[in-house]
Short mmCIF file of C-alpha atoms in Angstrom, two decimals:
data_model
loop_
_atom_site.label_atom_id
_atom_site.label_comp_id
_atom_site.label_asym_id
_atom_site.label_seq_id
_atom_site.Cartn_x
_atom_site.Cartn_y
_atom_site.Cartn_z
CA MET Z 12 -37.99 -79.76 -54.61
CA ALA Z 13 -39.96 -79.88 -51.37
CA THR Z 14 -40.15 -76.73 -49.26
CA GLY Z 15 -39.56 -76.63 -45.53
CA GLY Z 16 -43.32 -76.52 -44.89
CA GLU Z 17 -43.93 -79.56 -47.09
CA GLU Z 18 -41.14 -81.50 -45.36
CA LYS Z 19 -42.68 -80.71 -41.95
CA GLY Z 20 -46.07 -81.83 -43.28
CA ASP Z 21 -44.61 -85.11 -44.52
CA ASP Z 22 -42.90 -85.70 -41.18
CA ALA Z 23 -46.14 -84.96 -39.34
CA LEU Z 24 -47.97 -87.39 -41.61
CA LYS Z 25 -45.41 -90.12 -40.91
CA ASP Z 26 -45.77 -89.48 -37.18
CA PHE Z 27 -49.52 -89.69 -37.58
CA PHE Z 28 -49.42 -93.09 -39.27
CA THR Z 29 -46.94 -94.35 -36.69
CA GLU Z 30 -49.34 -93.30 -33.96
CA VAL Z 31 -52.26 -94.90 -35.80
CA LYS Z 32 -50.41 -98.19 -36.06
CA GLU Z 33 -49.65 -98.11 -32.35
CA ILE Z 34 -53.34 -97.47 -31.60
CA GLU Z 35 -54.38 -100.25 -33.95
CA LYS Z 36 -51.93 -102.63 -32.29
CA ARG Z 37 -53.26 -101.68 -28.87
CA ASP Z 38 -56.92 -101.88 -29.89
CA SER Z 39 -56.43 -105.18 -31.71
CA VAL Z 40 -56.42 -106.93 -28.33
CA LEU Z 41 -59.76 -105.45 -27.27
CA THR Z 42 -62.32 -107.91 -25.95
CA SER Z 43 -65.58 -108.70 -27.74
CA SER Z 44 -67.58 -106.23 -25.69
CA GLN Z 45 -64.94 -103.54 -26.17
CA GLN Z 46 -64.91 -104.05 -29.94
CA ILE Z 47 -68.69 -103.89 -30.09
CA ALA Z 48 -68.61 -100.68 -28.04
CA ARG Z 49 -65.95 -99.24 -30.37
CA LEU Z 50 -67.98 -100.01 -33.47
CA LEU Z 51 -71.19 -98.61 -31.96
CA ARG Z 52 -69.70 -95.55 -30.24
CA PRO Z 53 -71.38 -92.16 -30.72
CA GLY Z 54 -70.86 -91.05 -34.31
CA CYS Z 55 -70.25 -94.63 -35.47
CA SER Z 56 -72.33 -94.12 -38.63
CA TYR Z 57 -69.76 -91.44 -39.53
CA PHE Z 58 -66.58 -93.20 -38.38
CA ASN Z 59 -67.59 -96.57 -39.82
CA LEU Z 60 -67.63 -95.13 -43.33
CA ASN Z 61 -63.88 -95.72 -43.35
CA PRO Z 62 -63.37 -99.48 -43.84
CA PHE Z 63 -59.73 -99.26 -42.76
CA GLU Z 64 -60.76 -97.73 -39.46
CA VAL Z 65 -63.48 -100.33 -38.91
CA LEU Z 66 -61.03 -103.19 -39.42
CA GLN Z 67 -58.22 -101.31 -37.62
CA ILE Z 68 -55.72 -101.85 -40.39
CA ASP Z 69 -53.30 -99.63 -42.27
CA LYS Z 70 -54.49 -98.27 -45.61
CA ASP Z 71 -51.57 -100.08 -47.26
CA ALA Z 72 -52.54 -103.49 -45.81
CA ASP Z 73 -52.53 -106.28 -48.39
CA GLY Z 74 -55.27 -108.80 -49.08
CA THR Z 75 -53.90 -111.39 -46.67
CA VAL Z 76 -53.86 -108.96 -43.74
CA ILE Z 77 -57.34 -107.69 -44.59
CA LYS Z 78 -58.78 -111.21 -44.70
CA LYS Z 79 -57.03 -112.33 -41.53
CA THR Z 80 -58.14 -109.24 -39.61
CA TYR Z 81 -61.70 -109.59 -40.84
CA ARG Z 82 -61.94 -113.20 -39.69
CA LYS Z 83 -60.57 -112.40 -36.27
CA LEU Z 84 -62.76 -109.35 -35.74
CA SER Z 85 -65.92 -110.94 -37.14
CA ILE Z 86 -65.58 -113.84 -34.71
CA LEU Z 87 -65.12 -111.47 -31.79
CA VAL Z 88 -68.29 -109.49 -32.49
CA HIS Z 89 -70.44 -112.29 -33.91
CA PRO Z 90 -73.91 -112.47 -32.26
CA ASP Z 91 -73.43 -116.17 -31.46
CA LYS Z 92 -70.34 -115.28 -29.41
CA ASN Z 93 -72.16 -112.49 -27.57
CA PRO Z 94 -75.50 -113.88 -26.33
CA ASP Z 95 -75.83 -111.09 -23.74
CA CYS Z 96 -75.97 -108.37 -26.42
CA THR Z 97 -77.01 -110.06 -29.66
CA GLU Z 98 -78.65 -106.94 -31.11
CA ASP Z 99 -75.58 -104.75 -30.68
CA ALA Z 100 -73.33 -107.60 -31.75
CA GLN Z 101 -75.34 -107.99 -34.96
CA LYS Z 102 -74.91 -104.28 -35.77
CA ALA Z 103 -71.18 -104.46 -35.09
CA PHE Z 104 -70.86 -107.63 -37.17
CA GLU Z 105 -72.66 -105.97 -40.10
CA ALA Z 106 -70.28 -102.99 -39.89
CA VAL Z 107 -67.27 -105.32 -40.01
CA LYS Z 108 -68.73 -107.34 -42.87
CA LYS Z 109 -69.52 -104.21 -44.89
CA ALA Z 110 -65.99 -102.88 -44.40
CA TYR Z 111 -64.50 -106.17 -45.55
CA GLU Z 112 -66.75 -106.39 -48.63
CA THR Z 113 -65.83 -102.81 -49.52
CA LEU Z 114 -62.12 -103.62 -49.50
CA GLN Z 115 -62.71 -106.85 -51.43
CA ASP Z 116 -64.06 -104.79 -54.31
CA GLU Z 117 -61.01 -103.44 -56.12
CA GLU Z 118 -62.84 -100.43 -57.51
CA GLN Z 119 -64.22 -99.42 -54.12
CA LYS Z 120 -60.89 -100.04 -52.41
CA LYS Z 121 -59.17 -97.79 -54.94
CA ALA Z 122 -61.75 -95.09 -54.28
CA CYS Z 123 -61.11 -95.37 -50.52
CA LEU Z 124 -57.35 -94.99 -51.01
CA GLU Z 125 -57.95 -91.94 -53.18
CA VAL Z 126 -59.78 -90.38 -50.23
CA TYR Z 127 -56.53 -90.45 -48.22
CA VAL Z 128 -54.55 -88.91 -51.07
CA GLU Z 129 -57.18 -86.21 -51.56
CA ALA Z 130 -57.30 -85.46 -47.81
CA GLU Z 131 -53.53 -85.06 -47.65
CA GLY Z 132 -53.57 -82.79 -50.71
CA PHE Z 133 -56.30 -80.57 -49.26
CA LEU Z 134 -54.55 -80.24 -45.92
CA LYS Z 135 -51.19 -79.37 -47.46
CA GLN Z 136 -52.84 -76.83 -49.72
CA GLU Z 137 -54.56 -75.21 -46.76
CA ILE Z 138 -51.31 -75.06 -44.80
CA GLN Z 139 -49.53 -73.46 -47.74
CA LYS Z 140 -52.24 -70.81 -48.02
CA LYS Z 141 -51.92 -69.98 -44.33
CA LYS Z 142 -48.14 -69.66 -44.53
CA LYS Z 143 -48.32 -67.61 -47.70
CA LYS Z 144 -50.68 -65.21 -45.97
CA LEU Z 145 -48.38 -64.96 -42.93
CA LYS Z 146 -45.40 -64.31 -45.17
CA LYS Z 147 -47.27 -61.57 -47.01
CA GLU Z 148 -48.11 -59.98 -43.65
CA GLY Z 149 -44.48 -60.20 -42.59
CA LYS Z 150 -45.24 -62.65 -39.79
CA PRO Z 151 -43.45 -65.90 -38.84
CA GLU Z 152 -44.58 -68.74 -41.10
CA THR Z 153 -45.67 -70.92 -38.22
CA VAL Z 154 -49.11 -72.54 -38.16
CA GLU Z 155 -50.77 -74.80 -35.63
CA GLU Z 156 -50.62 -77.72 -38.10
CA ASP Z 157 -46.84 -77.73 -37.64
CA ASP Z 158 -47.59 -79.59 -34.43
CA PRO Z 159 -47.71 -83.32 -35.35
CA GLU Z 160 -50.69 -83.94 -33.08
CA VAL Z 161 -52.68 -81.06 -34.57
CA TYR Z 162 -51.70 -82.13 -38.08
CA ALA Z 163 -52.76 -85.70 -37.35
CA GLU Z 164 -56.10 -84.53 -35.99
CA GLU Z 165 -56.78 -82.27 -38.96
CA TYR Z 166 -55.72 -84.99 -41.37
CA HIS Z 167 -58.09 -87.44 -39.73
CA LYS Z 168 -60.92 -84.90 -39.96
CA ARG Z 169 -60.26 -84.39 -43.67
CA VAL Z 170 -60.25 -88.14 -44.24
CA MET Z 171 -63.55 -88.66 -42.43
CA THR Z 172 -65.18 -85.66 -44.13
CA LEU Z 173 -64.18 -86.95 -47.54
CA PHE Z 174 -65.44 -90.43 -46.68
CA ALA Z 175 -68.80 -88.86 -45.83
CA ASP Z 176 -68.75 -87.00 -49.16
CA PHE Z 177 -67.77 -90.22 -50.93
CA GLN Z 178 -70.67 -92.05 -49.28
CA GLN Z 179 -73.08 -89.32 -50.39
CA ARG Z 180 -71.79 -89.52 -53.96
CA GLN Z 181 -72.23 -93.30 -53.88
CA LYS Z 182 -75.83 -92.89 -52.73
CA GLU Z 183 -76.53 -90.35 -55.45
CA LYS Z 184 -74.91 -92.60 -58.03
CA ALA Z 185 -76.99 -95.55 -56.83
CA ALA Z 186 -80.15 -93.43 -56.97
CA VAL Z 187 -79.40 -92.39 -60.55
CA ALA Z 188 -78.74 -96.01 -61.50
CA MET Z 189 -82.00 -97.11 -59.85
CA ASN Z 190 -84.00 -94.43 -61.66
CA GLU Z 191 -82.42 -95.48 -64.95
CA ARG Z 192 -83.34 -99.12 -64.28
CA LYS Z 193 -86.92 -98.07 -63.48
CA ARG Z 194 -87.12 -95.97 -66.65
CA GLN Z 195 -85.77 -98.84 -68.72
CA ARG Z 196 -88.20 -101.29 -67.12
CA LEU Z 197 -91.17 -98.99 -67.80
CA LYS Z 198 -90.05 -98.72 -71.41
CA GLU Z 199 -89.84 -102.51 -71.67
CA ILE Z 200 -93.33 -102.87 -70.15
CA GLU Z 201 -94.78 -100.36 -72.61
CA GLU Z 202 -93.14 -102.18 -75.51
CA GLU Z 203 -94.44 -105.52 -74.26
CA GLU Z 204 -97.98 -104.14 -73.90
CA ALA Z 205 -97.85 -102.60 -77.38
CA LYS Z 206 -96.63 -105.93 -78.79
CA LYS Z 207 -99.43 -107.84 -77.04
CA ALA Z 208 -102.02 -105.35 -78.27
CA LYS Z 209 -100.81 -105.76 -81.87
CA GLN Z 210 -100.83 -109.54 -81.57
CA GLN Z 211 -104.39 -109.42 -80.19
CA TYR Z 212 -105.50 -107.12 -83.01
CA ASP Z 213 -103.91 -109.36 -85.65
CA LYS Z 214 -105.57 -112.43 -84.10
CA GLU Z 215 -109.02 -110.81 -84.01
CA TRP Z 216 -108.56 -109.60 -87.58
CA GLU Z 217 -107.65 -113.09 -88.74
CA ASP Z 218 -110.48 -114.70 -86.74
CA SER Z 219 -113.01 -112.35 -88.37
CA ARG Z 220 -111.74 -113.14 -91.87
CA THR Z 221 -114.33 -115.88 -92.47
CA ASP Z 222 -117.15 -113.58 -91.43
CA ARG Z 223 -115.89 -110.83 -93.70
CA VAL Z 224 -115.64 -113.20 -96.67
CA GLY Z 225 -119.11 -114.58 -95.96
CA SER Z 226 -120.58 -111.10 -95.76
CA TRP Z 227 -119.04 -110.23 -99.12
CA ARG Z 228 -120.43 -113.37 -100.75
CA ASP Z 229 -123.88 -112.72 -99.27
CA TRP Z 230 -123.77 -109.21 -100.63
CA GLN Z 231 -122.79 -110.45 -104.07
CA THR Z 232 -125.55 -113.07 -104.04
CA GLY Z 233 -128.15 -110.51 -102.99
CA ALA Z 234 -127.04 -108.12 -105.71
CA LYS Z 235 -127.41 -110.81 -108.38
CA LYS Z 236 -130.88 -111.78 -107.16
CA LYS Z 237 -132.03 -108.16 -107.20
CA LYS Z 238 -130.73 -107.70 -110.71
CA LYS Z 239 -132.57 -110.78 -111.89
CA LYS Z 240 -135.80 -109.67 -110.16
CA ASP Z 241 -135.63 -106.28 -111.78
CA LYS Z 242 -135.12 -107.98 -115.13
CA ASP Z 243 -138.20 -110.13 -114.64
CA LYS Z 244 -140.34 -107.02 -114.11
CA THR Z 245 -139.54 -105.69 -117.63
CA PRO Z 246 -142.76 -105.67 -119.87
CA VAL Z 247 -142.85 -108.14 -122.79
CA GLY Z 248 -144.45 -107.45 -126.25
CA PRO Z 249 -145.00 -104.38 -128.48
CA LEU Z 250 -145.81 -101.12 -126.94
CA ARG Z 251 -149.40 -99.83 -127.54
CA PRO Z 252 -149.99 -96.11 -127.97
CA PRO Z 253 -152.59 -94.48 -125.73
CA LYS Z 254 -156.13 -93.94 -127.09
CA LEU Z 255 -156.81 -90.51 -128.41
CA LYS Z 256 -160.00 -88.72 -127.29
CA PRO Z 257 -162.03 -86.95 -130.06
CA GLU Z 258 -161.80 -83.22 -130.00
CA LYS Z 259 -165.06 -81.45 -129.09
CA ARG Z 260 -166.18 -78.39 -131.06
#
């Protein structure tokens, strides 16, 4: 059963999304130059992390709405349609394209939606802590987030902060994946080099086989000749005893 604080938070959240939809409806009629300025406003690298905000659509928008909005917005900011500011238009177009591609990937889209859920959970938890503290101190359980505008602002901050954290995690994940690919590639190169070295050794060993066999035969031939020569040197005939000298007295 929801408490009074949770009900107020839910109402404030509904008011926030209603206001967002009104802003999106109003901004959807912005001109090309106004859209480019919106996408390149100060802090755009931070705000543009949220693909829903870039495309100015509700987080619950379906695939048809996402595609239709992307086409309309990409045409508005396309460099060919803005010859007076092609460089800025190109940056804005890339931001729109990236947002669309993010939402086309089901896994990434799911991760983006989880950011909203996580942001809402964090904000509600923080509000509950504040009210619990006030109750313990015997003070009225009224916090500034009870104001729909304040709640909406804080909720938006949580969403953007979590998108920044999400982006950082994605970068770290990509870096880990890249290092793993490099490590695997180095391993493959080492294995290939070892294989080539073995093949070269086997080839040289086989190529030298004839020389080794020839050397062995030459050695055998030389040994036989030496044996025969030594045999020829053996004296023939009876052995004669040495002459004895007469003993002098």
